Coordinates of C-alpha atoms in Angstrom, one line a residue:
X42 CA 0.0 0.0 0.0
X43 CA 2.8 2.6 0.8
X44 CA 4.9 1.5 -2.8
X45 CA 1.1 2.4 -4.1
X46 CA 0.9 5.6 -2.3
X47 CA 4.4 6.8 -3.3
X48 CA 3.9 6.0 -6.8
X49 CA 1.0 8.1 -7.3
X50 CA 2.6 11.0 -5.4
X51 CA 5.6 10.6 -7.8
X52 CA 3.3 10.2 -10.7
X53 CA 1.1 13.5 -9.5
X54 CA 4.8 15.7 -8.9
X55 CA 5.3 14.2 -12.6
X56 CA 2.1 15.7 -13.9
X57 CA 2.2 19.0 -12.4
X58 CA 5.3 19.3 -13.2
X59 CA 4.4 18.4 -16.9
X60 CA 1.1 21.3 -17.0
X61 CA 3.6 23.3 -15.6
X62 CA 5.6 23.3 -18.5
X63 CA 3.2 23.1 -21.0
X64 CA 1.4 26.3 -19.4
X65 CA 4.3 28.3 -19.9
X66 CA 4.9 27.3 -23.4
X67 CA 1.1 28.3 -23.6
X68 CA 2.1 32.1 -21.9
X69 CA 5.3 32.7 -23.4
X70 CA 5.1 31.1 -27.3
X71 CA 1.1 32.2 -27.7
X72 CA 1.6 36.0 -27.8
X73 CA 5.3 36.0 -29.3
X74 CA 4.0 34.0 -32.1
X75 CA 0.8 36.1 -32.7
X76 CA 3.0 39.6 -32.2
X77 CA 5.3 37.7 -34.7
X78 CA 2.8 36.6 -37.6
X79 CA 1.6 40.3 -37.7
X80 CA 4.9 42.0 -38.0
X81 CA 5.4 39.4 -40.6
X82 CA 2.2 39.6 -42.3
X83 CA 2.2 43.2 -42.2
X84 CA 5.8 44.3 -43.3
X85 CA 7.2 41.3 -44.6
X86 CA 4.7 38.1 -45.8
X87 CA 5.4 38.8 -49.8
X88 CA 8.7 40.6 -50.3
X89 CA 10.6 37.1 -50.1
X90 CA 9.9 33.4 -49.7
X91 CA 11.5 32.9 -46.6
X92 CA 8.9 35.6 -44.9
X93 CA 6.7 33.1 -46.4
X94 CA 8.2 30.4 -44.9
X95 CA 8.4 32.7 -41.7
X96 CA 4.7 32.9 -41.5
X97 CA 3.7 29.6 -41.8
X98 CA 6.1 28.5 -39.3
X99 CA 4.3 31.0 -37.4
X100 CA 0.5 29.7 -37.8
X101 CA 2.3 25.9 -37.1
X102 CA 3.8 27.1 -33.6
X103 CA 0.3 28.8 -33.2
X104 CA -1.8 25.6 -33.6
X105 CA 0.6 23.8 -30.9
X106 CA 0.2 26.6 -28.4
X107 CA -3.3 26.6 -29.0
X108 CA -3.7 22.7 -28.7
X109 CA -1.6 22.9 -24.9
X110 CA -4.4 23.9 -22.9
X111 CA -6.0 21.0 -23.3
X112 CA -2.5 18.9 -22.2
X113 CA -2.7 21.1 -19.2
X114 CA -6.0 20.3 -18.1
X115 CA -5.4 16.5 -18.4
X116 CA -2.1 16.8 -16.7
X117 CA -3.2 18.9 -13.6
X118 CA -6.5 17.0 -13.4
X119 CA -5.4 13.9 -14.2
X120 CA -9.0 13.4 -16.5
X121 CA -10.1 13.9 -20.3
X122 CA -13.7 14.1 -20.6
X123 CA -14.0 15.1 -24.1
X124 CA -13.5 11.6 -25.9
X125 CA -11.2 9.8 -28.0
X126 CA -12.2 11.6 -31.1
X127 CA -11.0 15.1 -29.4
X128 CA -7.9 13.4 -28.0
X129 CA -6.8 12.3 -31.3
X130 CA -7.5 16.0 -32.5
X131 CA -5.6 17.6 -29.9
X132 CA -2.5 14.8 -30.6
X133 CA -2.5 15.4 -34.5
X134 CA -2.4 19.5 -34.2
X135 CA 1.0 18.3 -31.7
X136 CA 2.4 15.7 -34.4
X137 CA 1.7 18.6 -36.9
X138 CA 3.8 20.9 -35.4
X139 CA 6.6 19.1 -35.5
X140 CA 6.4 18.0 -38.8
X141 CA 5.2 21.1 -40.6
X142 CA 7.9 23.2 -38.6
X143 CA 10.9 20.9 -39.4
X144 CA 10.2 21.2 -43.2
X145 CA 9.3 25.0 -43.1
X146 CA 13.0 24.9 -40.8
X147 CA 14.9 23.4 -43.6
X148 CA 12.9 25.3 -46.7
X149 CA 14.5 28.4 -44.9
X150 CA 18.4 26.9 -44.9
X151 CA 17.8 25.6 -48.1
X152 CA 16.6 29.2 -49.4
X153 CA 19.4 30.9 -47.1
X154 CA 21.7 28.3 -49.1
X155 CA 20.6 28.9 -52.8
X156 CA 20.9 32.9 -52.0
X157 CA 24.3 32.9 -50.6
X158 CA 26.1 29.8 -52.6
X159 CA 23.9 30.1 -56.1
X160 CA 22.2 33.9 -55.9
X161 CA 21.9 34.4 -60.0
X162 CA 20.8 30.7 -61.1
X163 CA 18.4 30.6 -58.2
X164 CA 16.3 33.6 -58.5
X165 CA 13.8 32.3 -60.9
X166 CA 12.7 29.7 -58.5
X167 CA 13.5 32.2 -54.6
X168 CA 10.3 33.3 -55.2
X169 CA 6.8 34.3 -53.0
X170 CA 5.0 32.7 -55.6
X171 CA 6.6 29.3 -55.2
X172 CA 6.9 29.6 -51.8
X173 CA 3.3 29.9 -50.9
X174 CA 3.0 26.7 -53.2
X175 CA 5.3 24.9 -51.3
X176 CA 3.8 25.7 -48.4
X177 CA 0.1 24.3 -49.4
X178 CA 1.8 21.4 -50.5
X179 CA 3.2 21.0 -47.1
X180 CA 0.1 21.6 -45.2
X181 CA -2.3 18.8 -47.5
X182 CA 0.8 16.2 -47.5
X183 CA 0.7 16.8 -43.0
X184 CA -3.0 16.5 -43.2
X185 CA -2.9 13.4 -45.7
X186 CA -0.6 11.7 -43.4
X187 CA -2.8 12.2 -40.0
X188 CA -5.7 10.5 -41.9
X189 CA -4.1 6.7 -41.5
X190 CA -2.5 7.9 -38.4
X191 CA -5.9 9.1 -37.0
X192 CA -7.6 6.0 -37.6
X193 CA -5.1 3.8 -36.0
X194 CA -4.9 5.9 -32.7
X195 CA -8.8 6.4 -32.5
X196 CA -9.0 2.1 -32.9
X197 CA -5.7 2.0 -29.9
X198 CA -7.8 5.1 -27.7
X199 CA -11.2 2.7 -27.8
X200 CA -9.6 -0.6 -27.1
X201 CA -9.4 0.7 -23.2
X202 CA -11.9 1.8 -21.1
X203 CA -10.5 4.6 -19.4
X204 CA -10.0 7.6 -20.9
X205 CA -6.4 8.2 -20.5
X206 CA -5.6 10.1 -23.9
X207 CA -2.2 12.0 -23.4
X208 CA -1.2 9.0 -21.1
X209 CA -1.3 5.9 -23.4
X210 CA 2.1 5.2 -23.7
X211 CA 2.9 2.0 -22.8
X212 CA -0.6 1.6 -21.1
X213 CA -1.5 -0.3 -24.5
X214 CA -0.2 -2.2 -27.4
X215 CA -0.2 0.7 -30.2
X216 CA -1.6 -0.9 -33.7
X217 CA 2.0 -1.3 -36.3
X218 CA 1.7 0.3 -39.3
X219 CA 5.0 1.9 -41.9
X220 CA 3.0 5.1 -41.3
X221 CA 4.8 5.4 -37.5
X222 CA 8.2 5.7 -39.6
X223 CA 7.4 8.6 -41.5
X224 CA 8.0 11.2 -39.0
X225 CA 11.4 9.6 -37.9
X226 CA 12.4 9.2 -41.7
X227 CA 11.4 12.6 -42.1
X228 CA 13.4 14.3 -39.3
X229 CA 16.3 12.3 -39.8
X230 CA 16.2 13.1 -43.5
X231 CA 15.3 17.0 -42.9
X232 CA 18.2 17.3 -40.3
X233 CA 21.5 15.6 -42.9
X234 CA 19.5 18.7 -45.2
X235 CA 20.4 20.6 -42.7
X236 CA 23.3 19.8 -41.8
X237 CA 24.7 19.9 -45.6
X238 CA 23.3 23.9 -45.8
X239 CA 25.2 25.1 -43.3
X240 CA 28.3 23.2 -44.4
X241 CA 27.9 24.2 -47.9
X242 CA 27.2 27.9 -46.8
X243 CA 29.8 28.5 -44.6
X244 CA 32.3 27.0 -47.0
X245 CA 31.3 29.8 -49.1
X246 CA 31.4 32.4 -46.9
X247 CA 35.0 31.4 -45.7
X248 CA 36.6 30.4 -49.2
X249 CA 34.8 32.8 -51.5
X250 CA 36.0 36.7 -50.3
X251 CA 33.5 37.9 -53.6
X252 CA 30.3 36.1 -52.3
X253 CA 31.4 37.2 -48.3
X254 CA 31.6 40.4 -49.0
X255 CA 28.1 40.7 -50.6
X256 CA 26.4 39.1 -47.6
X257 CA 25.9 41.8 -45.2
X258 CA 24.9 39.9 -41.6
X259 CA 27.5 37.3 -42.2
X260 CA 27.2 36.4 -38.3
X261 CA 23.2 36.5 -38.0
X262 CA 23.1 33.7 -41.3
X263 CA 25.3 31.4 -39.9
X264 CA 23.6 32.0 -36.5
X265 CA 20.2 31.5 -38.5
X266 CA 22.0 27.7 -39.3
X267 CA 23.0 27.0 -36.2
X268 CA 19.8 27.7 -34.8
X269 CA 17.9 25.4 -37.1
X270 CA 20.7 22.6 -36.5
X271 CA 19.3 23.0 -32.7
X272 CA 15.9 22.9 -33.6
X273 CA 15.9 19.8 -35.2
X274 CA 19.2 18.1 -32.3
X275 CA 17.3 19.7 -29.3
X276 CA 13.5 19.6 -29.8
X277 CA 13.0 17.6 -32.9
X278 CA 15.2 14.4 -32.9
X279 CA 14.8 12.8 -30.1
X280 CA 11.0 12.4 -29.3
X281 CA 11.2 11.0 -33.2
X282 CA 13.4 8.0 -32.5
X283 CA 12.0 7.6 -29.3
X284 CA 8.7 7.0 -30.8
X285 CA 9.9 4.6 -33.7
X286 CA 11.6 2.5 -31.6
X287 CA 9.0 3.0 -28.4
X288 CA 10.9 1.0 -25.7
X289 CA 11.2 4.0 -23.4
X290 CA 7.3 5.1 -22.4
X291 CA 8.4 6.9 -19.4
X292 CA 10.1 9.7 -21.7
X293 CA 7.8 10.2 -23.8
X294 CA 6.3 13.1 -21.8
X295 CA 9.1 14.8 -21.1
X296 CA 10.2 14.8 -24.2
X297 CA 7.0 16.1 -25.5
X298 CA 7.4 19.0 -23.4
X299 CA 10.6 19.4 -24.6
X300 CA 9.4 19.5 -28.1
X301 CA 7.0 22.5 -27.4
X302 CA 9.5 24.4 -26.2
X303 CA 10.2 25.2 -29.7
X304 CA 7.6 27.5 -30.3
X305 CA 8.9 29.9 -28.2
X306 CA 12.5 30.0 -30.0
X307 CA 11.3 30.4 -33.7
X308 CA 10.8 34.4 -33.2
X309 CA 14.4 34.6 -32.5
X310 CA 14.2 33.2 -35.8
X311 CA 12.4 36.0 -37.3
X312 CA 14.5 38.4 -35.6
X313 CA 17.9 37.3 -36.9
X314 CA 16.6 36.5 -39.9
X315 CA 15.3 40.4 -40.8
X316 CA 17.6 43.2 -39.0
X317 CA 15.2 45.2 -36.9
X318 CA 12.5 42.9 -36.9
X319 CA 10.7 43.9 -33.8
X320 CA 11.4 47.8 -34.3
X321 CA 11.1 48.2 -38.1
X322 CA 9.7 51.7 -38.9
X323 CA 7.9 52.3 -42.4
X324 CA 10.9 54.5 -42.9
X325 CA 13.5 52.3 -42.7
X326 CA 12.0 49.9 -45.1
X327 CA 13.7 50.3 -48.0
X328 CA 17.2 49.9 -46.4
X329 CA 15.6 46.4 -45.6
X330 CA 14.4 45.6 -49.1
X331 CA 17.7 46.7 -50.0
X332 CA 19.6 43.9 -47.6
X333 CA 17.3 41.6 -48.8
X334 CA 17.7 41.8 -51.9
X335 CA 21.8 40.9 -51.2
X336 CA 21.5 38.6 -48.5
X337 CA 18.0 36.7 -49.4
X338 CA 17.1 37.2 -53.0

């Protein structure tokens, strides 16, 4: 009776300390990221296709800070009374996030790569335009993959009787289907992208004194790389491979609220990827057009 009694103490510390977390993703990355998609929608959205990126990275990282409250509640209360069919919601805007955000993460190294290693042959294809159509590609491909992925959780979430949601892992025997791999493929994949960018991009900045001394900001877009190389090593990576191989249930969580962490760092993003990002007057938007244009397009 007292192993019982400790257990669900330690498993009630676990859980506060889990809403915790996930409340002040929820009160920190919630207002940054609206403050953010305005400024970008306002100054920035169509004058390059990394704002576009920008702003869809934005909306993702909104959808997760939106989905936490309901994390919260379930983690403080210890209850879910809204169904498997709103559990499975709630999990797919999460899964989402970190799918959709990785690939809008690597579309802007690979467009900080093509402007600073290839500026000329790639202008014809750096544009809004294409952006915003890689971007609705993105979005139905992330939707297309939660459809198997809903059905499979929805049949897992009903084969028990309680409603324990958020707290399945390792409770019971998840369903196998190839469709578990694709985020893990995915990340893995996105991340060597990555990784190649900034190799690639630094190269040139070191080797080439005629392409280094058109980028203006050489420190902020290698920082911009290195920021995106955390992303994917920090928040990214490991809750992927701990899912595929799903032989550690008891870090699932905390990796999860690792993962959301996330949202809160993409506005540094933003602000070391457009000089003045927070304070940009009207006035002083045509020097930034003109740093774009060297730098981005």
């Amino acid at each position: 009776m007292n192993n019982a009694t400790a257990h669900d103490a330690e498993l009630g510390s676990k859980n506060t300390a889990y809403a915790f977390v996930f409340g002040a993703v929820i009160v920190v990355g919630l207002p940054l990221n609206a403050v953010a998609l305005w400024i970008l929608l306002r100054r920035h959205s169509h004058k390059s296709p990394s704002a576009v990126f920008m702003v869809n990275l934005a909306i993702s990282d909104l959808f997760l800070a939106i989905s936490l409250p309901w994390r919260v509640y379930f983690y403080a209360t210890g209850i879910w009374p809204l169904g498997a069919m709103a559990c499975n919601f709630v999990t797919m805007l999460f899964r989402n996030n970190i799918r959709s955000s990785s690939i809008f993460i690597t579309f802007i190294s690979v467009d900080r790569l093509l402007a600073v290693v290839y500026p000329l042959r790639s202008r014809h294809i750096r544009t809004a335009s294409n952006a915003l159509k890689a971007t609705a590609i993105v979005w139905i491909s992330v939707v297309l993959i939660n459809i198997p992925e809903s059905v499979y959780l929805l049949k897992d979430l009903r084969s028990v009787n309680e409603s324990i949601c958020f707290d399945y892992f390792g409770k019971i025997k998840l369903s196998p289907s190839p469709i578990f791999y694709v985020q893990p493929v995915l990340v893995l994949t996105l991340l060597l992208i990555n990784i190649l960018s900034t190799l690639l991009v630094s190269f040139t900045i070191r080797r080439h004194v005629s392409v280094s001394a058109k980028v203006e900001n050489k420190v902020n877009v290698m920082l911009i790389f290195a920021m995106n190389l955390m992303m994917f090593m920090i928040f990214f990576l490991p809750i992927s491979l701990v899912a595929l191989f799903r032989n550690f249930p008891q870090v699932i969580t905390p990796l999860l609220c690792l993962a959301s962490i996330n949202c809160c760092l993409d506005p540094l993003l933003y602000y070391f990827s457009f000089d003045g990002f927070w304070k940009r007057t009207e006035e002083g938007d045509v020097a930034y057009r003109k740093l774009d244009r060297v730098v981005f397009l």
